[in-house]
Coordinates of C-alpha atoms in Angstrom, one line a residue:
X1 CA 33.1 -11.5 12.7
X2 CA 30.4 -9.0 12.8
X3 CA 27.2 -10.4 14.5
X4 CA 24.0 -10.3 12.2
X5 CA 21.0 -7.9 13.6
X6 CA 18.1 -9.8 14.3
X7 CA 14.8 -8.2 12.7
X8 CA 12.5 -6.8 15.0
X9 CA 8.8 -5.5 14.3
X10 CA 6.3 -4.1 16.0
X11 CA 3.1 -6.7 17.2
X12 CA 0.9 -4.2 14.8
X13 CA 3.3 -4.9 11.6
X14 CA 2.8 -8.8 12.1
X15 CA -0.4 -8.5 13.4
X16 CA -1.2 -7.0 10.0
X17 CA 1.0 -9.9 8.1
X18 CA -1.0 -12.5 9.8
X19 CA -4.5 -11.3 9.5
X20 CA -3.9 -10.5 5.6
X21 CA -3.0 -14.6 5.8
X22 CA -5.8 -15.7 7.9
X23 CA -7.9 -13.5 5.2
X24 CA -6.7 -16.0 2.3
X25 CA -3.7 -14.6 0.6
X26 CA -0.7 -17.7 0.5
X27 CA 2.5 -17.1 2.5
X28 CA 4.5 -16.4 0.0
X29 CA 2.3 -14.0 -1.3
X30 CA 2.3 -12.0 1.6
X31 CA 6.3 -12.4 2.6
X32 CA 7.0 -11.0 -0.8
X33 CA 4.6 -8.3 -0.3
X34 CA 6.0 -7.4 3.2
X35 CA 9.7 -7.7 2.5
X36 CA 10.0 -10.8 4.9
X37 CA 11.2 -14.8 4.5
X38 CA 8.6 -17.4 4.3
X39 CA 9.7 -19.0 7.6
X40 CA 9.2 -16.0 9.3
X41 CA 5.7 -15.2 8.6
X42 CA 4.8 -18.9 9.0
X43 CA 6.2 -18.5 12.7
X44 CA 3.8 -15.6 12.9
X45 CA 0.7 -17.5 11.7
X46 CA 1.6 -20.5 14.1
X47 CA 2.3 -17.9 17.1
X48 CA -0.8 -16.5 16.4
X49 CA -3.0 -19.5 16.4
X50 CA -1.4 -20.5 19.8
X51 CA -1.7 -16.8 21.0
X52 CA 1.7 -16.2 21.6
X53 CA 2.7 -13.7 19.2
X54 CA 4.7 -10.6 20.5
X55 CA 5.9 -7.5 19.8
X56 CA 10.1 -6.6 21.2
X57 CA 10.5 -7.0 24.3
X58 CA 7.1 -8.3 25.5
X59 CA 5.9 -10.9 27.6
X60 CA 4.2 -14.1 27.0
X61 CA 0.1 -14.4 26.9
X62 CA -2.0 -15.6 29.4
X63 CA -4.9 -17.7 29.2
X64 CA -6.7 -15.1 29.6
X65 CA -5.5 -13.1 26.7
X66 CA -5.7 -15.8 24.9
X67 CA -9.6 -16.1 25.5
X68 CA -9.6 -12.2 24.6
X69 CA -8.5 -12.8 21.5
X70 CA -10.3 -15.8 20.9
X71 CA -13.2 -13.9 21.1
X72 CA -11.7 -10.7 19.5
X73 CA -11.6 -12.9 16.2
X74 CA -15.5 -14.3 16.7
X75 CA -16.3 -10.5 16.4
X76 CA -14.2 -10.0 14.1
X77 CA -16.0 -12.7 11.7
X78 CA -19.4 -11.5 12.5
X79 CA -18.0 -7.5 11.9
X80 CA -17.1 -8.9 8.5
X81 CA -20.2 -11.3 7.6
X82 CA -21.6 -7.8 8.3
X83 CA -19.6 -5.3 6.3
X84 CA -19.0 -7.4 3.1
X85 CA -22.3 -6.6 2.2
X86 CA -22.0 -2.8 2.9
X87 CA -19.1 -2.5 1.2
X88 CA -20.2 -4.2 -2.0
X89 CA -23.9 -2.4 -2.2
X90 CA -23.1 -1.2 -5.9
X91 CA -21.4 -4.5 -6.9
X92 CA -24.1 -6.8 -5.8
X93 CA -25.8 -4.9 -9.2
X94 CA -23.1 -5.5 -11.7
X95 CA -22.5 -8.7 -13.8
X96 CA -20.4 -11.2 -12.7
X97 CA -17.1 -9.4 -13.6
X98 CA -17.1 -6.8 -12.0
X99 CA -18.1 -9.0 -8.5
X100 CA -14.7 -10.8 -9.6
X101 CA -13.0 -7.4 -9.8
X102 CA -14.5 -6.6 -6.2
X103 CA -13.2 -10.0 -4.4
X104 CA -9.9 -9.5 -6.4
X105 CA -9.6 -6.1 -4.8
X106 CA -10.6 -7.2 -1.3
X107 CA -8.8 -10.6 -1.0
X108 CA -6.3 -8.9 1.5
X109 CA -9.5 -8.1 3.6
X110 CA -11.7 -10.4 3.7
X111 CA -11.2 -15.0 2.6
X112 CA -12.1 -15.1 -0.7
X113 CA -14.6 -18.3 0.0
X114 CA -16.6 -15.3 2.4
X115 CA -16.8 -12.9 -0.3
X116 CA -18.0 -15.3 -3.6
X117 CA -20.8 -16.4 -0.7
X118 CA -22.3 -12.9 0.1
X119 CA -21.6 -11.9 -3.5
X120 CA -23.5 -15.0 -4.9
X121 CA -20.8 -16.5 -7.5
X122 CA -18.7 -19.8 -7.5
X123 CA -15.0 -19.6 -5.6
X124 CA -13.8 -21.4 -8.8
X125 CA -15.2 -19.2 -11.4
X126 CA -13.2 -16.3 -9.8
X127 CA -9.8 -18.8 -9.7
X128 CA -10.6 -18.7 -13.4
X129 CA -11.1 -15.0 -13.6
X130 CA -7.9 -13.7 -14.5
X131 CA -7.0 -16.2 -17.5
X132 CA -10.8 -15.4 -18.7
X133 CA -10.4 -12.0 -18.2
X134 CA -7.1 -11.5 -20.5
X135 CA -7.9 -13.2 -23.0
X136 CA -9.1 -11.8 -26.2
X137 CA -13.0 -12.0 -27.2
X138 CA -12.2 -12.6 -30.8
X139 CA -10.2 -14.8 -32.7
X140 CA -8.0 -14.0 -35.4
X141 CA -6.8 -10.4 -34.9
X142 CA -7.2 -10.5 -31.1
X143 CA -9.5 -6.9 -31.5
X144 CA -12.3 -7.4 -29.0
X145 CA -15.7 -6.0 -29.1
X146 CA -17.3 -3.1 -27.8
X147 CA -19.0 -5.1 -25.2
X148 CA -16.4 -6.7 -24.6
X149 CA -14.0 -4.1 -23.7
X150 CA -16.6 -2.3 -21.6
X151 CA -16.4 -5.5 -19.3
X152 CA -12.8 -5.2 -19.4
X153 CA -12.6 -1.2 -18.5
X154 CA -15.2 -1.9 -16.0
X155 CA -13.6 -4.8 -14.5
X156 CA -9.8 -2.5 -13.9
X157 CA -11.9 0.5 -13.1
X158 CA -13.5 -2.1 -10.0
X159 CA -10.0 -3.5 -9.0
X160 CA -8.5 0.1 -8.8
X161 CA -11.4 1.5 -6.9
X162 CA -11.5 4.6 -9.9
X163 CA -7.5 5.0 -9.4
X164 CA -6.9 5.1 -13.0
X165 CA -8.1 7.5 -16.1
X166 CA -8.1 6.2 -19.4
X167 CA -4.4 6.5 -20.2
X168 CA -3.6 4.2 -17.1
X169 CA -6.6 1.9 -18.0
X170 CA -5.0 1.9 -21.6
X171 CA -1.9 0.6 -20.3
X172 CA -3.1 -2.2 -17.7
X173 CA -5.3 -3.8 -20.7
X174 CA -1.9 -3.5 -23.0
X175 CA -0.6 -5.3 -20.2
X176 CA -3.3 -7.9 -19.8
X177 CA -2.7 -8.7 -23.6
X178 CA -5.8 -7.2 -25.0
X179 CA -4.8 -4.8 -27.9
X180 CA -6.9 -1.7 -28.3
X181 CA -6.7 1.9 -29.5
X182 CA -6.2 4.6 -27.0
X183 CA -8.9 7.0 -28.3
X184 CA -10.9 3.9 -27.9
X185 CA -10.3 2.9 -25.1
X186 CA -11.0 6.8 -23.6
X187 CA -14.2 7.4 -25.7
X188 CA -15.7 3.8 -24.4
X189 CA -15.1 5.4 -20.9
X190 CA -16.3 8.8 -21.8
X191 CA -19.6 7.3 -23.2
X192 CA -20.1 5.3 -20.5
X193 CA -19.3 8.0 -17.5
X194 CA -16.3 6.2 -16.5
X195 CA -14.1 8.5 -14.8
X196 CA -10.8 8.6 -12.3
X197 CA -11.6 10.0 -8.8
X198 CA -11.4 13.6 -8.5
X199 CA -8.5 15.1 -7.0
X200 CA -9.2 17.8 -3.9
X201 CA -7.1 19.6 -1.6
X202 CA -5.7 18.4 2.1
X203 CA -4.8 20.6 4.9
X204 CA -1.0 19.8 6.3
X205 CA -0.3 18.4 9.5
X206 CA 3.5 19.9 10.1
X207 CA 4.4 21.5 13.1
X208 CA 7.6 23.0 12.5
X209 CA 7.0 25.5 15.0
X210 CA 9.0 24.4 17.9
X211 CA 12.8 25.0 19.0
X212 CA 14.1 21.7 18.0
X213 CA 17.5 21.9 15.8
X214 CA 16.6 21.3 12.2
X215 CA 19.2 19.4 9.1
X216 CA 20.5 21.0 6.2
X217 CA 18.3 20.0 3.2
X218 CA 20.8 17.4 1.5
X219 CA 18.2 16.2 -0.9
X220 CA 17.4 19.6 -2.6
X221 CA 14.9 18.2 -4.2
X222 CA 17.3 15.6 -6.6
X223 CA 14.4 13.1 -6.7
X224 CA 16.2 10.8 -8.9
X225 CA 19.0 8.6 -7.4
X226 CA 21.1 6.0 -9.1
X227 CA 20.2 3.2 -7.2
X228 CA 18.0 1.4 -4.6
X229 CA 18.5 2.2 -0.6
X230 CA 20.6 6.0 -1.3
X231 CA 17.8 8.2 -0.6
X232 CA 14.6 7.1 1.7
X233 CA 12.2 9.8 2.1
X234 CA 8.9 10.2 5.2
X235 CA 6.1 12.1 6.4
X236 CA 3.1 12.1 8.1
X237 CA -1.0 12.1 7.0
X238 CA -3.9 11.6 8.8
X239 CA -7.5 9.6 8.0
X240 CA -10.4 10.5 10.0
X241 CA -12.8 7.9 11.3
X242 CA -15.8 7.8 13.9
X243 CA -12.9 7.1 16.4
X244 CA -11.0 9.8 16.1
X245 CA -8.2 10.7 13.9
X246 CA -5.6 7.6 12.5
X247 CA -2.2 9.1 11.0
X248 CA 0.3 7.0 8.9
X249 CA 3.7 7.6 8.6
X250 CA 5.3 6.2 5.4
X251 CA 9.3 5.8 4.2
X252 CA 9.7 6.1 0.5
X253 CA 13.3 4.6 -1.4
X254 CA 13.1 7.4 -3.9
X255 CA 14.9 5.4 -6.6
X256 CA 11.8 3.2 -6.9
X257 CA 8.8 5.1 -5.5
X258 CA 8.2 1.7 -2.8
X259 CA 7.1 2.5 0.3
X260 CA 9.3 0.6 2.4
X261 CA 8.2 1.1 5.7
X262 CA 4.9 2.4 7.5
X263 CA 3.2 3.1 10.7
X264 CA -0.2 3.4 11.8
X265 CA -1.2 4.8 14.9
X266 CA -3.4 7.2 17.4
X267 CA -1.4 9.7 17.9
X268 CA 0.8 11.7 15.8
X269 CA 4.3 11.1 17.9
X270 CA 7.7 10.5 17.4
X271 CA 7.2 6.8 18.0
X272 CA 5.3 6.2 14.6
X273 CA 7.6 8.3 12.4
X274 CA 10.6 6.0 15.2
X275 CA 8.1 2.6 13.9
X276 CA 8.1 3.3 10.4
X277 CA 11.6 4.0 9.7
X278 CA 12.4 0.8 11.9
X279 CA 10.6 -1.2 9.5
X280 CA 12.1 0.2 6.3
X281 CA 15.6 -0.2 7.9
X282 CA 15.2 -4.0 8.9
X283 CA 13.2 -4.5 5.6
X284 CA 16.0 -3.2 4.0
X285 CA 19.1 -3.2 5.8
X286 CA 20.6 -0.3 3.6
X287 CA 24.2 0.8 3.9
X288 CA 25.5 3.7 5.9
X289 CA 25.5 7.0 4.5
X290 CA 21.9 7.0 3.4
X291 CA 19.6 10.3 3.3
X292 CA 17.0 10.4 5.0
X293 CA 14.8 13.9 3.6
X294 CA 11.8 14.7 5.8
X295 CA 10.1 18.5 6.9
X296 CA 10.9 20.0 9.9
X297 CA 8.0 18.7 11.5
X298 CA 8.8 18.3 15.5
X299 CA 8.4 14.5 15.3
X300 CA 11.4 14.4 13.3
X301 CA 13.5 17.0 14.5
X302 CA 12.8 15.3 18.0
X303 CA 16.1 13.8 19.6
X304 CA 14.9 10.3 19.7
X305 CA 13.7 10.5 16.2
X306 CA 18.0 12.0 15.3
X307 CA 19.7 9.2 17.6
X308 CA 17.4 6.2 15.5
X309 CA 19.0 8.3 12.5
X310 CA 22.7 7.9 13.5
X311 CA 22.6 4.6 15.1
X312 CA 21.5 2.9 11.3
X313 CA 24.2 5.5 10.2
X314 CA 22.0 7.7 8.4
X315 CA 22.4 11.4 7.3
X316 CA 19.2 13.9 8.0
X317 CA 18.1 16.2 5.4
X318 CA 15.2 18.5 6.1
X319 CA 13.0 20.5 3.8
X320 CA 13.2 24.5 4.0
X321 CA 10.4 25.9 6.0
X322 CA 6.7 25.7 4.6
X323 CA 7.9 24.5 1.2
X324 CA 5.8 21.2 0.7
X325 CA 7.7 21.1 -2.7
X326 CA 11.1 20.1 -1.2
X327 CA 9.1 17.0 -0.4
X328 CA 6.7 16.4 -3.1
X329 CA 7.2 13.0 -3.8
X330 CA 5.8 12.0 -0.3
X331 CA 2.6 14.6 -0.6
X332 CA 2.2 13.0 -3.8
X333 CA 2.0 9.3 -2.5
X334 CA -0.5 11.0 0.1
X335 CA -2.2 13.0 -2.6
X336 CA -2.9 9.7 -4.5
X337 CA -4.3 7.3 -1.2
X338 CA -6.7 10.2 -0.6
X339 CA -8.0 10.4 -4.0
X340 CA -7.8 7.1 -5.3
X341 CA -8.6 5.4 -2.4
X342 CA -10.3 7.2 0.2
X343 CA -12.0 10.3 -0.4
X344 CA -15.7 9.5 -0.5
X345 CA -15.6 6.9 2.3
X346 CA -16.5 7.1 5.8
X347 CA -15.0 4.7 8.7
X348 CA -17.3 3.8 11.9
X349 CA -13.6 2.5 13.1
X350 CA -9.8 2.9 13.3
X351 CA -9.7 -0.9 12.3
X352 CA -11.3 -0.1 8.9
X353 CA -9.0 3.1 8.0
X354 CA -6.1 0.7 8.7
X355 CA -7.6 -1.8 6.1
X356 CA -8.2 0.4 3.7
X357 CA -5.0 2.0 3.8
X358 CA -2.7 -1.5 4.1
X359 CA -4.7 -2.6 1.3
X360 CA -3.8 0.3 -1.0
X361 CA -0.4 0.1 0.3
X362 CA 0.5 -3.3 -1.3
X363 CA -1.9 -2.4 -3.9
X364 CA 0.8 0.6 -4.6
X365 CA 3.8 -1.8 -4.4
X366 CA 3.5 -4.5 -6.4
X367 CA 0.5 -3.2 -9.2
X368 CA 0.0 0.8 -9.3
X369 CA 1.8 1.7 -12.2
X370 CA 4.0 5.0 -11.6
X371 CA 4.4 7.3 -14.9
X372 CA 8.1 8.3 -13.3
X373 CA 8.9 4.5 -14.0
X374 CA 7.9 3.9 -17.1
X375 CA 4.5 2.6 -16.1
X376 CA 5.7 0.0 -13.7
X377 CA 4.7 -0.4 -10.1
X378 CA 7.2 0.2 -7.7
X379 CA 8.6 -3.4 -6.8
X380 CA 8.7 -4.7 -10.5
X381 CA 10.7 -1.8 -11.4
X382 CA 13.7 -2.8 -8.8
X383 CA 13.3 -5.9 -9.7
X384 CA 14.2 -5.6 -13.6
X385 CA 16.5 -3.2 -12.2
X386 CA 18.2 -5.8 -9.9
X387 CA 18.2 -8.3 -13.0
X388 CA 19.8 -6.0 -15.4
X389 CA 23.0 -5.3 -12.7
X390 CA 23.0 -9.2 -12.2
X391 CA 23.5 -9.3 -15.6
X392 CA 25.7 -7.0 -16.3
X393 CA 28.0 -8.2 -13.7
X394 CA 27.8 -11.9 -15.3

């Protein structure tokens, strides 16, 4: 009998699990999120609070490091006593709503009991907040009123941080039960200057100028596979802060848009593209034959980056030279962080690009809706897909 793989991850990845616990979000919200078992991310959180959790392969914490971060996390509370406020500058304006909408949005950031304190409203009125906010403003025909629906637009245009136009914004208050026009729905916005982010154009960060051998390009550009795990697909971005530069490597299952692994880091190496596909294969443990479709950037083409490839029994596929189209579903994943999420903001740190990012991340998973699937978000769409096989089997 074959002997079961143990996961491994990186101390960032549960680092990152942890601290979006210790910011309020339950367990099982989180595990879900992430991919992991409940157990494991509880380990985690008690590791953490004893300051013994590691990465692979690393030794235990000293006393010492334990004071460090002891007093790593005291700055860390006063950094975000501090940056709540900064953050929410335009909010602290708005009617209560829309500070709902805010806390709603940052609950993987900051404990929600912090942010209803600096934003002046009860924790219990935002518990209350999502029933409130879905349900109809009139009785009988369940048609709300122009006030109303402003609160409404105004309340998803807050959670998305300006993601969605008005055909998106349509959908998610279809989806929240409240039944109104389209043309309704994207006059109110035009009246009231309610708009999507912008898009603009980013510069590429390949370097597929090296002497590395490159993969045939398996993919060629059949975006739509049959089922989960087949055909994974990764690149490479970058996030400037005060710092320096922050790049993120993502893996994408191109049968459901998820991003299934990441990896967030200083330097643009072959270790973060070797970190994020680590995570998506021990998140997802697929079978062997898989594609893997990336550019011929050097990171990839590297020879550590090929031998991770073959020992999870993948197949490389590589895009042709300078055509970003052979990859577009990646560039458009990036495309949509920098626009919806962060074009317009500046970051003092690292540590903030890395929150913002994570945060749009699960954001992407579990609630963006995708127009390529039907207007689900990524992880809802396996999952009906999952219960229509189960079914079907039966």
């Amino acid at each position: 009998m074959k002997k079961a793989t143990r996961a491994r991850y990186t101390l960032e990845f549960k680092e990152e699990a942890v601290r979006l616990v210790n910011g309020g979000e339950r367990i099982s919200t989180v595990a879900r999120n992430l991919g992991l078992a409940e157990q494991t991310l509880h380990n985690w959180v008690k590791a953490a609070g004893n300051g013994g959790l590691k990465g692979p392969a690393t030794s235990s914490v000293s006393a010492e490091q334990m004071e460090i971060s002891r007093l790593k996390a005291e700055l860390s509370r006063v950094r975000m006593e501090r940056d709540i406020p900064k953050k929410s500058c335009g909010v602290l304006r708005e009617g209560v709503v829309v500070k709902y909408a805010f806390i709603q949005r940052h609950r993987h950031i900051w404990p929600v009991s912090a942010q209803c304190s600096v934003l002046g409203v009860s924790a219990r009125g935002f518990r209350q907040y999502p029933d409130r906010a879905a349900a109809p403003d009139e009785a009988g025909n369940g048609r709300v009123s122009g006030m109303a629906l402003l609160t409404h637009i105004k309340a998803i245009h807050a959670e998305t941080r300006a993601a969605y136009g008005w055909p998106r914004v349509w959908r998610e208050l279809r989806r929240r039960g409240i039944r109104v026009g389209k043309e309704r729905v994207r006059r109110t916005m035009q009246d009231n200057a309610i708009r999507a982010r912008s898009r603009r154009k980013y510069k590429a960060t390949t370097d597929s100028d090296h002497g590395l051998p490159v993969s045939d390009n398996r993919l060629n550009r059949d975006f739509q596979p049959g089922q989960p795990d087949r055909v994974w697909t990764g690149d490479i971005t970058y996030i400037a802060t005060q710092e320096g530069w922050l790049y993120l490597a993502v893996v994408i299952d191109l049968f459901s848009r998820q991003v299934v692994g990441w990896a967030l880091g200083e330097r643009m190496t072959r270790t973060l593209v070797i970190d994020a596909l680590t995570m998506a294969w021990f998140r997802r443990r697929p079978a062997e034959g898989l594609i893997f479709h990336s550019d011929q950037g050097s990171q990839y083409a590297s020879a550590d980056y090929q031998k991770t490839l073959c020992g999870y029994g993948m197949l490389g596929s590589m895009s042709r030279r300078g055509n970003c189209w052979d990859n577009a579903v990646t560039e458009t994943l990036f495309g949509s962080l920098k626009v919806e999420r962060l074009h317009g903001m500046r970051f003092e740190t690292r540590r903030q690009a890395k929150d913002e990012v994570i945060d749009w991340l699960i954001f992407y998973n579990r609630h963006r809706m995708h127009s390529t699937l039907g207007y689900m978000d990524p992880m809802t769409f396996e999952e009906v897909w999952r219960r229509q096989q189960n079914t079907q089997a039966a």
